[in-house]
Amino acid sequence: MLQGWGDEILRGLGMTLLVGGCAMVLAIVMGLLGAWAKLSRSAVARGAATLYTTVVRGVPELLLILIVYYGTPTAIQSLASSFGHDIRVDFNPFVAGVSTIGVIYGAFATEVFRGAFLALDKGQAEAARAVGMSRTLAFRRVVLPQVWRFALPGLGNLWLVLIKATALISVIQLTELLRWSDIAARNTREPFTFFFVAACLYLLITLVSQLALQRAEAWANRGIRRG
Amino acid sequence: MDLDFQALAEGLPRRPVDLAVIVESLPQMLDGLLLTLELTLLSLAIGFAASIGLALLRIQRNPLLWMPVYGFVFFFRGTPLLVQIFLVYYGSGQFRFELMDLGLWTWFRDAYFCAVFTLTLNTAAYTTEILRGAIRAVPYGEVEAARACGMSGALLYRRIILPKAFRFALPAYSNEVVFLFQATSLVSIITLMDLTGVARTLVSQTFDVYEIYITAGLLYLAVTYAILGLFRRVEDRWSGHLRDPRETPPKRRGPLAGIATPML
C-alpha cells in the first residue's frame, strides 16, 4: 500500500501518538504544579508561575523547540568548558520534543487546573478535613477526583491542540508521522498524496479523541445529577 | 531612524552573554519581524473578510450551503498547520503541469504566496467557527425587535446581528490573532525570512544559539502582549455602555487575563 510506504507511515503514526501521550502526561504534571503555585500563598511561587505562563505563551512553539533542542547542548558544553572539560553533547530529538511540547502545554494546563480548583466548592476540602482526613488524603480522595471532572473538557481541548503541535517536532528530525510522510513524498515524488494521507491520519486522531473524550466526560460525570 | 548598530555594539560585553551579537543582529531581526507582521496582517485581513461570508453560509438550513463550509472548517481545524503548509507548497508540485496549463504555477512556486494562501485559509476556518458561535449568541429578542421595526435581510445583519456578533467574538478573536501571529513562524520552514527564519540563519552563521533565539523570543513576546493590550482597549471601548459609569477607568486585569486555551 502507498508504494510500500504504508508501514513507515503507520510507524510514524505510532511515534506521533507516543510523543503526544508522553508530552500530555508531562503537561498535566506541569499544569498541576503550576496551578498549585498560582494558588499558593507564597508570592515567589505565584510570581514564578506567572512568569512561566507569560513567557511560554508569548513565544512561538517552533522557536521554543529550536531553543531547547539546539540551546541545551550548547549550554551544557559551555558550562563544562568553564570547568575545564571539553565534551560534546547531542540531544535526543524524542526527549527534546516531549519536554518542549510538555512544558509549553503545561502552561495552558496550568490555567485549566487553576480554573478547576477554583470551581470546586471550598466546603468539600473543609468537610474532608473535618472528618479527620489529613491534607494529602483529603487532596487525593476528595479534591483531585472532583477537580478532574471540572478539568476534563479543558484538558480534552488541550490534547487536540497538543497532538497537532507534535508535527513541529519533525523539524528536529524525529521520525514521527509528518517526518515519514516527508521522506516518502521526497522518494516517490508524490508530495500531495503523502501529505494528504498524513492530514487524514491527523483528522482520524482528532475524531477518535473526540469520541473518547465524550465517553470520558460521561464517565467522570457519573453520579452527578443534571438539571 | 538611522542607528549605527555596529558602533553601538562596540564595547558591549561578550561574556557570559554576547550583548554585541544581539545588537549587531537587531537590524536583520527587525526586518524579519516586519515580514512576520506583514504575513500576519495580510492573512488576517483576507481571512476575516472570507470568514464573514463563510459564517453566514454555515448558519443556513440548506445542507448544500452549510455542509461544504463545515467540511472546510473541519479539515483546517483538525490538521496541523505545518501539514497544510506542506500540502500547498510541496503538494502543488505534484500537479505542476495542470497548474501550468491554468497559469497558476508561478503563484504556487512562490513560498510567499503559499504561506499567505495557507495562513489565510487556516485563520478563515477558525474565525468562521468563532463568528458562528457569536452569531448564535445574539439574543433573539433583539432580532425580533429589529424585524418589528421593519428591518429584514441584509439590513438586519448589517445593523443588528453582525455588530453584536463582532462584540461577542472579540475575546476569542484576539486569541486567534495571537495564535496566527505566532503560527507565522512556521513559514521559516519553507525558506521565508520571517523573524524565526532570520534567527535560524543567524544561528547557523554565528552559533550564538541563546543570544539570537532569546532576542527573537523577546520580540515575539513584546508583540504578543502589544496585540493583547490593543484588543483589551477595543473591548473596553465597545463595551463602554455596559459598564457602570461610576466605575471608571475600567477594572485592570492581570497581564494574562485575555489569553485563554488555544481552541481546536
Tab-separated table of C-alpha atoms in Angstrom:
chain	number	residue	atom	x	y	z
A	1	MET	CA	0.000	0.000	0.000
A	2	LEU	CA	1.160	3.569	-0.718
A	3	GLN	CA	4.031	2.265	-2.865
A	4	GLY	CA	5.431	0.314	0.054
A	5	TRP	CA	5.476	3.284	2.427
A	6	GLY	CA	2.377	2.195	4.348
A	7	ASP	CA	4.209	0.576	7.259
A	8	GLU	CA	6.607	3.532	7.713
A	9	ILE	CA	3.639	5.904	7.815
A	10	LEU	CA	1.958	3.693	10.402
A	11	ARG	CA	5.144	3.595	12.458
A	12	GLY	CA	5.197	7.400	12.228
A	13	LEU	CA	1.593	7.491	13.447
A	14	GLY	CA	2.615	5.349	16.426
A	15	MET	CA	5.515	7.709	17.168
A	16	THR	CA	3.211	10.746	16.954
A	17	LEU	CA	0.833	9.143	19.464
A	18	LEU	CA	3.750	8.188	21.739
A	19	VAL	CA	5.259	11.691	21.683
A	20	GLY	CA	1.811	13.208	22.168
A	21	GLY	CA	0.960	10.866	25.042
A	22	CYS	CA	4.244	11.457	26.881
A	23	ALA	CA	4.013	15.226	26.333
A	24	MET	CA	0.408	15.203	27.614
A	25	VAL	CA	1.455	13.426	30.823
A	26	LEU	CA	4.233	15.987	31.324
A	27	ALA	CA	1.799	18.830	30.566
A	28	ILE	CA	-0.637	17.529	33.212
A	29	VAL	CA	2.150	17.307	35.811
A	30	MET	CA	3.381	20.816	34.928
A	31	GLY	CA	-0.196	22.076	34.943
A	32	LEU	CA	-0.908	20.704	38.434
A	33	LEU	CA	2.366	22.173	39.715
A	34	GLY	CA	1.653	25.496	38.001
A	35	ALA	CA	-1.900	25.702	39.344
A	36	TRP	CA	-0.664	24.817	42.830
A	37	ALA	CA	1.960	27.585	42.587
A	38	LYS	CA	-0.526	30.133	41.218
A	39	LEU	CA	-2.997	29.458	44.029
A	40	SER	CA	-0.364	29.282	46.759
A	41	ARG	CA	0.077	31.916	49.445
A	42	SER	CA	3.762	32.409	48.593
A	43	ALA	CA	4.347	35.442	46.384
A	44	VAL	CA	7.530	33.852	44.997
A	45	ALA	CA	5.650	30.755	43.802
A	46	ARG	CA	2.899	32.891	42.270
A	47	GLY	CA	5.456	35.091	40.529
A	48	ALA	CA	7.385	32.115	39.168
A	49	ALA	CA	4.187	30.510	37.823
A	50	THR	CA	3.080	33.772	36.203
A	51	LEU	CA	6.492	34.213	34.593
A	52	TYR	CA	6.286	30.645	33.267
A	53	THR	CA	2.853	31.027	31.681
A	54	THR	CA	3.615	34.526	30.361
A	55	VAL	CA	6.848	33.576	28.611
A	56	VAL	CA	5.726	30.221	27.244
A	57	ARG	CA	2.501	31.586	25.787
A	58	GLY	CA	4.117	34.658	24.265
A	59	VAL	CA	6.742	32.829	22.203
A	60	PRO	CA	6.024	30.574	19.179
A	61	GLU	CA	6.277	26.824	19.796
A	62	LEU	CA	8.712	26.371	16.914
A	63	LEU	CA	11.134	28.884	18.410
A	64	LEU	CA	10.919	27.202	21.831
A	65	ILE	CA	11.623	23.809	20.247
A	66	LEU	CA	14.680	25.260	18.489
A	67	ILE	CA	15.887	26.907	21.717
A	68	VAL	CA	15.575	23.665	23.699
A	69	TYR	CA	16.978	21.375	21.003
A	70	TYR	CA	19.968	23.499	19.973
A	71	GLY	CA	20.344	25.504	23.160
A	72	THR	CA	20.564	22.726	25.747
A	73	PRO	CA	23.702	21.013	24.343
A	74	THR	CA	25.354	24.428	23.906
A	75	ALA	CA	24.539	25.349	27.477
A	76	ILE	CA	25.897	22.062	28.858
A	77	GLN	CA	29.033	22.317	26.717
A	78	SER	CA	29.827	25.889	27.706
A	79	LEU	CA	29.144	25.041	31.347
A	80	ALA	CA	31.517	22.074	31.094
A	81	SER	CA	34.195	24.122	29.332
A	82	SER	CA	34.065	26.746	32.071
A	83	PHE	CA	35.039	23.934	34.447
A	84	GLY	CA	37.815	22.913	32.081
A	85	HIS	CA	36.110	19.915	30.445
A	86	ASP	CA	35.720	19.567	26.695
A	87	ILE	CA	32.676	17.425	25.963
A	88	ARG	CA	30.238	17.001	23.096
A	89	VAL	CA	26.564	16.601	23.869
A	90	ASP	CA	23.885	15.524	21.432
A	91	PHE	CA	20.279	15.921	22.414
A	92	ASN	CA	17.852	13.129	21.662
A	93	PRO	CA	15.054	14.638	19.500
A	94	PHE	CA	12.427	12.500	21.271
A	95	VAL	CA	13.389	13.841	24.697
A	96	ALA	CA	13.704	17.383	23.318
A	97	GLY	CA	10.300	17.150	21.638
A	98	VAL	CA	8.430	15.645	24.583
A	99	SER	CA	9.948	18.067	27.097
A	100	THR	CA	9.339	21.177	24.969
A	101	ILE	CA	5.771	20.330	23.977
A	102	GLY	CA	5.024	19.142	27.518
A	103	VAL	CA	6.338	22.329	29.092
A	104	ILE	CA	4.520	24.557	26.557
A	105	TYR	CA	1.167	22.870	27.049
A	106	GLY	CA	1.816	22.694	30.790
A	107	ALA	CA	1.362	26.473	30.759
A	108	PHE	CA	-2.089	26.087	29.202
A	109	ALA	CA	-2.888	23.173	31.555
A	110	THR	CA	-1.982	25.475	34.454
A	111	GLU	CA	-4.911	27.727	33.542
A	112	VAL	CA	-7.219	24.724	33.071
A	113	PHE	CA	-6.389	23.318	36.508
A	114	ARG	CA	-6.453	26.722	38.170
A	115	GLY	CA	-9.997	27.214	36.918
A	116	ALA	CA	-10.945	23.706	38.017
A	117	PHE	CA	-9.556	24.188	41.540
A	118	LEU	CA	-11.411	27.494	41.833
A	119	ALA	CA	-14.619	25.863	40.582
A	120	LEU	CA	-14.547	23.311	43.390
A	121	ASP	CA	-16.535	24.314	46.458
A	122	LYS	CA	-14.202	25.044	49.382
A	123	GLY	CA	-16.588	23.198	51.683
A	124	GLN	CA	-15.553	19.908	50.067
A	125	ALA	CA	-11.973	20.113	51.317
A	126	GLU	CA	-13.102	21.544	54.659
A	127	ALA	CA	-15.578	18.693	55.168
A	128	ALA	CA	-12.877	16.139	54.374
A	129	ARG	CA	-10.579	17.764	56.933
A	130	ALA	CA	-13.430	17.854	59.450
A	131	VAL	CA	-13.965	14.084	59.273
A	132	GLY	CA	-10.302	13.653	60.151
A	133	MET	CA	-8.553	13.214	56.777
A	134	SER	CA	-5.033	14.597	56.537
A	135	ARG	CA	-4.374	17.318	53.959
A	136	THR	CA	-2.802	14.894	51.472
A	137	LEU	CA	-5.540	12.302	51.938
A	138	ALA	CA	-8.232	14.961	51.510
A	139	PHE	CA	-6.499	16.168	48.369
A	140	ARG	CA	-6.166	12.657	46.960
A	141	ARG	CA	-9.616	11.325	47.890
A	142	VAL	CA	-11.872	14.377	47.738
A	143	VAL	CA	-10.310	17.312	45.876
A	144	LEU	CA	-8.458	15.696	42.971
A	145	PRO	CA	-11.270	13.384	41.734
A	146	GLN	CA	-13.630	16.366	41.551
A	147	VAL	CA	-11.091	18.770	40.055
A	148	TRP	CA	-10.532	16.124	37.412
A	149	ARG	CA	-14.182	16.354	36.422
A	150	PHE	CA	-14.029	20.134	36.006
A	151	ALA	CA	-10.708	19.980	34.173
A	152	LEU	CA	-11.655	17.260	31.695
A	153	PRO	CA	-13.241	19.418	28.943
A	154	GLY	CA	-10.283	21.832	29.047
A	155	LEU	CA	-7.748	19.014	29.043
A	156	GLY	CA	-9.518	17.334	26.143
A	157	ASN	CA	-9.314	20.535	24.128
A	158	LEU	CA	-5.646	20.790	25.097
A	159	TRP	CA	-4.919	17.250	23.884
A	160	LEU	CA	-6.466	18.001	20.476
A	161	VAL	CA	-4.219	21.058	20.079
A	162	LEU	CA	-1.171	19.283	21.515
A	163	ILE	CA	-1.335	16.334	19.130
A	164	LYS	CA	-1.277	18.743	16.187
A	165	ALA	CA	1.661	20.608	17.727
A	166	THR	CA	3.725	17.394	17.701
A	167	ALA	CA	4.010	17.832	13.917
A	168	LEU	CA	6.547	20.598	14.659
A	169	ILE	CA	8.976	18.052	16.113
A	170	SER	CA	9.548	16.756	12.581
A	171	VAL	CA	11.683	19.902	12.191
A	172	ILE	CA	14.254	18.431	14.594
A	173	GLN	CA	14.278	15.173	12.624
A	174	LEU	CA	12.172	12.997	14.911
A	175	THR	CA	10.654	10.341	12.648
A	176	GLU	CA	7.014	10.838	13.518
A	177	LEU	CA	4.028	10.941	11.162
A	178	LEU	CA	4.876	14.143	9.286
A	179	ARG	CA	8.599	13.307	9.012
A	180	TRP	CA	7.871	9.882	7.465
A	181	SER	CA	5.344	11.446	5.088
A	182	ASP	CA	8.005	13.971	4.094
A	183	ILE	CA	10.577	11.226	3.443
A	184	ALA	CA	8.048	9.199	1.443
A	185	ALA	CA	6.992	12.313	-0.501
A	186	ARG	CA	10.601	13.046	-1.497
A	187	ASN	CA	11.293	9.462	-2.540
A	188	THR	CA	8.142	8.866	-4.563
A	189	ARG	CA	7.821	12.446	-5.882
A	190	GLU	CA	4.187	12.393	-4.883
A	191	PRO	CA	4.136	15.028	-2.148
A	192	PHE	CA	0.419	15.748	-2.315
A	193	THR	CA	-0.548	12.088	-1.873
A	194	PHE	CA	1.593	11.583	1.192
A	195	PHE	CA	0.872	14.881	2.921
A	196	PHE	CA	-2.814	14.291	2.289
A	197	VAL	CA	-2.548	10.852	3.877
A	198	ALA	CA	-0.827	12.467	6.876
A	199	ALA	CA	-3.595	15.083	7.094
A	200	CYS	CA	-6.258	12.353	7.046
A	201	LEU	CA	-4.478	10.448	9.824
A	202	TYR	CA	-4.366	13.594	11.986
A	203	LEU	CA	-8.089	14.018	11.313
A	204	LEU	CA	-8.612	10.407	12.367
A	205	ILE	CA	-6.745	11.022	15.642
A	206	THR	CA	-8.944	14.095	16.236
A	207	LEU	CA	-12.146	12.149	15.557
A	208	VAL	CA	-11.245	9.177	17.746
A	209	SER	CA	-10.080	11.519	20.524
A	210	GLN	CA	-13.351	13.450	20.421
A	211	LEU	CA	-15.353	10.232	20.764
A	212	ALA	CA	-13.127	9.032	23.611
A	213	LEU	CA	-13.466	12.403	25.337
A	214	GLN	CA	-17.250	12.267	25.196
A	215	ARG	CA	-17.152	8.885	26.917
A	216	ALA	CA	-14.578	10.064	29.452
A	217	GLU	CA	-16.723	13.073	30.321
A	218	ALA	CA	-19.799	10.881	30.693
A	219	TRP	CA	-17.778	8.588	32.950
A	220	ALA	CA	-16.368	11.435	35.029
A	221	ASN	CA	-19.844	12.894	35.474
A	222	ARG	CA	-21.474	9.627	36.531
A	223	GLY	CA	-23.426	10.103	39.712
A	224	ILE	CA	-23.808	13.838	39.055
A	225	ARG	CA	-27.406	14.959	38.770
A	226	ARG	CA	-28.145	17.196	35.825
A	227	GLY	CA	-30.670	19.978	35.579
B	1	MET	CA	15.613	56.205	12.434
B	2	ASP	CA	19.184	55.756	11.308
B	3	LEU	CA	21.082	53.965	14.034
B	4	ASP	CA	24.600	52.651	13.606
B	5	PHE	CA	24.192	49.249	15.210
B	6	GLN	CA	27.844	48.317	14.589
B	7	ALA	CA	29.045	51.327	16.568
B	8	LEU	CA	26.522	50.613	19.286
B	9	ALA	CA	27.776	47.062	19.582
B	10	GLU	CA	31.339	48.130	20.264
B	11	GLY	CA	32.398	47.995	23.864
B	12	LEU	CA	29.488	45.757	24.898
B	13	PRO	CA	30.419	42.674	26.957
B	14	ARG	CA	30.769	39.383	25.100
B	15	ARG	CA	30.572	37.154	28.164
B	16	PRO	CA	28.640	35.387	29.624
B	17	VAL	CA	26.006	36.696	27.214
B	18	ASP	CA	27.279	38.176	23.981
B	19	LEU	CA	25.426	41.506	24.006
B	20	ALA	CA	27.365	42.763	20.992
B	21	VAL	CA	25.998	39.965	18.836
B	22	ILE	CA	22.452	40.829	19.889
B	23	VAL	CA	22.840	44.483	18.926
B	24	GLU	CA	24.557	43.614	15.636
B	25	SER	CA	21.779	41.225	14.680
B	26	LEU	CA	18.938	43.606	15.546
B	27	PRO	CA	18.573	45.276	12.109
B	28	GLN	CA	18.125	41.905	10.386
B	29	MET	CA	15.806	40.667	13.126
B	30	LEU	CA	13.614	43.753	12.781
B	31	ASP	CA	13.442	43.157	9.016
B	32	GLY	CA	12.278	39.627	9.817
B	33	LEU	CA	9.709	40.935	12.276
B	34	LEU	CA	8.403	43.211	9.538
B	35	LEU	CA	7.791	40.219	7.249
B	36	THR	CA	6.157	38.360	10.159
B	37	LEU	CA	3.791	41.278	10.756
B	38	GLU	CA	3.102	41.641	7.026
B	39	LEU	CA	2.153	37.948	6.700
B	40	THR	CA	0.009	38.165	9.836
B	41	LEU	CA	-1.902	41.272	8.777
B	42	LEU	CA	-2.403	40.165	5.163
B	43	SER	CA	-3.731	36.725	6.157
B	44	LEU	CA	-5.888	38.166	8.917
B	45	ALA	CA	-7.467	40.764	6.632
B	46	ILE	CA	-8.338	38.332	3.830
B	47	GLY	CA	-9.236	35.536	6.241
B	48	PHE	CA	-11.570	37.737	8.262
B	49	ALA	CA	-13.385	39.010	5.191
B	50	ALA	CA	-13.832	35.463	3.916
B	51	SER	CA	-14.983	34.165	7.281
B	52	ILE	CA	-17.948	36.568	7.428
B	53	GLY	CA	-19.339	35.039	4.242
B	54	LEU	CA	-18.466	31.536	5.354
B	55	ALA	CA	-20.104	32.004	8.760
B	56	LEU	CA	-23.289	33.256	7.068
B	57	LEU	CA	-23.287	30.151	4.849
B	58	ARG	CA	-22.567	27.955	7.853
B	59	ILE	CA	-25.749	29.035	9.681
B	60	GLN	CA	-28.055	28.303	6.717
B	61	ARG	CA	-30.539	25.430	6.928
B	62	ASN	CA	-29.845	24.153	3.410
B	63	PRO	CA	-27.261	21.326	3.694
B	64	LEU	CA	-25.859	22.216	0.257
B	65	LEU	CA	-24.786	25.541	1.757
B	66	TRP	CA	-23.563	24.620	5.238
B	67	MET	CA	-22.043	21.193	4.599
B	68	PRO	CA	-19.128	22.360	2.382
B	69	VAL	CA	-18.263	25.072	4.933
B	70	TYR	CA	-18.456	22.505	7.714
B	71	GLY	CA	-16.040	20.228	5.810
B	72	PHE	CA	-13.633	23.104	5.173
B	73	VAL	CA	-13.627	24.151	8.835
B	74	PHE	CA	-13.289	20.540	9.998
B	75	PHE	CA	-10.270	19.898	7.780
B	76	PHE	CA	-8.390	23.092	8.629
B	77	ARG	CA	-9.049	22.870	12.369
B	78	GLY	CA	-8.341	19.156	12.582
B	79	THR	CA	-4.928	19.053	10.888
B	80	PRO	CA	-1.621	20.693	11.870
B	81	LEU	CA	-0.824	23.978	10.126
B	82	LEU	CA	2.568	22.592	9.112
B	83	VAL	CA	0.876	19.752	7.203
B	84	GLN	CA	-1.332	22.326	5.461
B	85	ILE	CA	1.698	24.408	4.503
B	86	PHE	CA	3.492	21.326	3.113
B	87	LEU	CA	0.334	20.260	1.291
B	88	VAL	CA	0.159	23.602	-0.509
B	89	TYR	CA	3.861	24.366	-1.011
B	90	TYR	CA	5.240	20.898	-1.821
B	91	GLY	CA	1.938	19.211	-2.708
B	92	SER	CA	1.200	21.637	-5.538
B	93	GLY	CA	4.345	20.319	-7.284
B	94	GLN	CA	2.528	17.075	-7.981
B	95	PHE	CA	0.056	18.993	-10.161
B	96	ARG	CA	2.704	21.133	-11.782
B	97	PHE	CA	1.608	20.607	-15.372
B	98	GLU	CA	-2.082	21.035	-14.611
B	99	LEU	CA	-1.278	24.250	-12.746
B	100	MET	CA	0.934	25.426	-15.613
B	101	ASP	CA	-1.946	24.918	-18.036
B	102	LEU	CA	-4.112	27.066	-15.807
B	103	GLY	CA	-1.357	29.679	-15.492
B	104	LEU	CA	-1.279	29.243	-11.713
B	105	TRP	CA	2.119	27.573	-11.393
B	106	THR	CA	4.070	30.843	-10.994
B	107	TRP	CA	1.905	31.509	-7.919
B	108	PHE	CA	2.261	28.122	-6.265
B	109	ARG	CA	6.008	28.029	-6.928
B	110	ASP	CA	6.360	31.100	-4.733
B	111	ALA	CA	6.841	30.404	-0.997
B	112	TYR	CA	5.408	33.815	-0.047
B	113	PHE	CA	2.160	33.168	-1.923
B	114	CYS	CA	1.859	29.649	-0.462
B	115	ALA	CA	2.418	30.990	3.044
B	116	VAL	CA	-0.241	33.700	2.744
B	117	PHE	CA	-2.630	31.288	0.991
B	118	THR	CA	-2.358	28.632	3.715
B	119	LEU	CA	-2.375	31.051	6.654
B	120	THR	CA	-5.452	32.762	5.181
B	121	LEU	CA	-7.395	29.513	4.779
B	122	ASN	CA	-6.346	28.441	8.274
B	123	THR	CA	-7.426	31.636	10.011
B	124	ALA	CA	-10.607	31.779	7.914
B	125	ALA	CA	-11.587	28.327	9.224
B	126	TYR	CA	-11.005	29.230	12.876
B	127	THR	CA	-12.661	32.645	12.525
B	128	THR	CA	-15.708	31.114	10.815
B	129	GLU	CA	-16.237	28.919	13.849
B	130	ILE	CA	-15.790	31.883	16.224
B	131	LEU	CA	-18.278	34.006	14.258
B	132	ARG	CA	-20.786	31.177	14.020
B	133	GLY	CA	-20.845	30.905	17.795
B	134	ALA	CA	-21.080	34.687	18.157
B	135	ILE	CA	-23.996	34.985	15.706
B	136	ARG	CA	-25.790	32.219	17.607
B	137	ALA	CA	-25.272	34.183	20.827
B	138	VAL	CA	-27.126	37.289	19.602
B	139	PRO	CA	-30.302	37.476	21.742
B	140	TYR	CA	-33.319	36.557	19.686
B	141	GLY	CA	-35.371	39.350	21.220
B	142	GLU	CA	-33.143	41.917	19.521
B	143	VAL	CA	-33.609	40.240	16.160
B	144	GLU	CA	-37.372	40.198	16.716
B	145	ALA	CA	-37.338	43.846	17.755
B	146	ALA	CA	-35.442	44.758	14.584
B	147	ARG	CA	-37.935	42.761	12.498
B	148	ALA	CA	-40.778	44.554	14.236
B	149	CYS	CA	-39.198	47.863	13.176
B	150	GLY	CA	-39.334	46.630	9.611
B	151	MET	CA	-35.724	45.598	9.107
B	152	SER	CA	-35.001	42.442	7.219
B	153	GLY	CA	-32.328	40.618	5.266
B	154	ALA	CA	-29.081	42.444	4.705
B	155	LEU	CA	-30.081	45.496	6.735
B	156	LEU	CA	-30.872	43.319	9.763
B	157	TYR	CA	-27.463	41.650	9.540
B	158	ARG	CA	-25.591	44.876	8.885
B	159	ARG	CA	-27.200	46.939	11.604
B	160	ILE	CA	-28.102	44.483	14.373
B	161	ILE	CA	-26.733	40.939	14.129
B	162	LEU	CA	-23.173	41.432	12.873
B	163	PRO	CA	-22.185	44.379	15.111
B	164	LYS	CA	-23.443	42.475	18.136
B	165	ALA	CA	-21.741	39.254	16.978
B	166	PHE	CA	-18.403	41.046	16.449
B	167	ARG	CA	-18.542	42.303	20.010
B	168	PHE	CA	-19.227	38.783	21.317
B	169	ALA	CA	-16.470	37.360	19.134
B	170	LEU	CA	-13.794	39.808	20.239
B	171	PRO	CA	-12.193	37.867	23.147
B	172	ALA	CA	-11.954	34.653	21.117
B	173	TYR	CA	-10.785	36.555	18.057
B	174	SER	CA	-7.979	38.258	19.979
B	175	ASN	CA	-6.696	34.781	20.829
B	176	GLU	CA	-6.912	33.776	17.185
B	177	VAL	CA	-4.867	36.842	16.192
B	178	VAL	CA	-2.170	35.950	18.733
B	179	PHE	CA	-2.089	32.333	17.579
B	180	LEU	CA	-1.852	33.297	13.920
B	181	PHE	CA	0.913	35.783	14.700
B	182	GLN	CA	2.898	33.033	16.418
B	183	ALA	CA	1.996	30.451	13.784
B	184	THR	CA	3.633	32.563	11.067
B	185	SER	CA	6.940	31.293	12.476
B	186	LEU	CA	6.264	28.072	10.529
B	187	VAL	CA	6.845	29.837	7.218
B	188	SER	CA	10.568	29.811	8.058
B	189	ILE	CA	10.424	26.068	7.271
B	190	ILE	CA	9.522	26.851	3.655
B	191	THR	CA	12.532	29.206	3.319
B	192	LEU	CA	10.852	32.541	4.093
B	193	MET	CA	12.921	35.060	6.056
B	194	ASP	CA	10.463	35.973	8.779
B	195	LEU	CA	11.677	36.626	12.343
B	196	THR	CA	12.202	32.911	13.024
B	197	GLY	CA	13.795	32.420	9.593
B	198	VAL	CA	16.275	35.257	10.214
B	199	ALA	CA	17.072	33.880	13.669
B	200	ARG	CA	17.711	30.391	12.295
B	201	THR	CA	20.013	31.751	9.592
B	202	LEU	CA	21.938	33.903	12.066
B	203	VAL	CA	22.345	30.960	14.446
B	204	SER	CA	23.723	28.781	11.657
B	205	GLN	CA	26.264	31.535	10.857
B	206	THR	CA	27.317	32.638	14.342
B	207	PHE	CA	26.448	29.619	16.568
B	208	ASP	CA	25.263	32.069	19.232
B	209	VAL	CA	22.197	29.950	19.865
B	210	TYR	CA	20.976	31.590	23.045
B	211	GLU	CA	21.619	35.217	22.235
B	212	ILE	CA	19.849	35.081	18.874
B	213	TYR	CA	16.886	32.854	19.732
B	214	ILE	CA	16.154	34.609	23.010
B	215	THR	CA	16.241	38.018	21.311
B	216	ALA	CA	13.777	36.691	18.731
B	217	GLY	CA	11.653	35.251	21.540
B	218	LEU	CA	11.565	38.599	23.346
B	219	LEU	CA	10.466	40.346	20.143
B	220	TYR	CA	7.614	37.823	19.739
B	221	LEU	CA	6.712	38.263	23.411
B	222	ALA	CA	6.579	42.047	23.100
B	223	VAL	CA	4.341	41.990	20.020
B	224	THR	CA	2.072	39.308	21.533
B	225	TYR	CA	1.350	41.418	24.595
B	226	ALA	CA	1.029	44.547	22.485
B	227	ILE	CA	-1.692	42.770	20.460
B	228	LEU	CA	-3.466	41.655	23.636
B	229	GLY	CA	-3.257	45.177	25.089
B	230	LEU	CA	-4.704	46.614	21.882
B	231	PHE	CA	-7.620	44.197	21.900
B	232	ARG	CA	-8.298	44.937	25.565
B	233	ARG	CA	-8.640	48.625	24.740
B	234	VAL	CA	-11.024	47.869	21.885
B	235	GLU	CA	-13.020	45.587	24.176
B	236	ASP	CA	-13.240	48.268	26.856
B	237	ARG	CA	-14.399	50.788	24.293
B	238	TRP	CA	-17.005	48.554	22.676
B	239	SER	CA	-18.497	47.544	25.981
B	240	GLY	CA	-18.379	51.031	27.493
B	241	HIS	CA	-22.164	51.373	27.547
B	242	LEU	CA	-22.425	48.171	29.614
B	243	ARG	CA	-20.192	49.481	32.398
B	244	ASP	CA	-21.294	51.294	35.491
B	245	PRO	CA	-20.476	54.969	34.714
B	246	ARG	CA	-19.166	55.459	38.260
B	247	GLU	CA	-16.662	52.692	37.752
B	248	THR	CA	-14.125	54.411	35.523
B	249	PRO	CA	-11.494	53.662	34.375
B	250	PRO	CA	-12.310	50.004	33.591
B	251	LYS	CA	-11.066	47.481	36.115
B	252	ARG	CA	-7.465	46.486	35.454
B	253	ARG	CA	-6.883	42.813	34.923
B	254	GLY	CA	-3.692	40.769	35.105
B	255	PRO	CA	-1.405	40.665	32.075
B	256	LEU	CA	-2.785	37.262	31.070
B	257	ALA	CA	-6.479	37.795	31.641
B	258	GLY	CA	-7.194	37.860	27.925
B	259	ILE	CA	-5.280	34.822	26.737
B	260	ALA	CA	-7.134	31.552	27.011
B	261	THR	CA	-6.515	27.989	25.977
B	262	PRO	CA	-5.901	27.654	22.254
B	263	MET	CA	-9.030	26.475	20.568
B	264	LEU	CA	-9.163	23.425	18.404
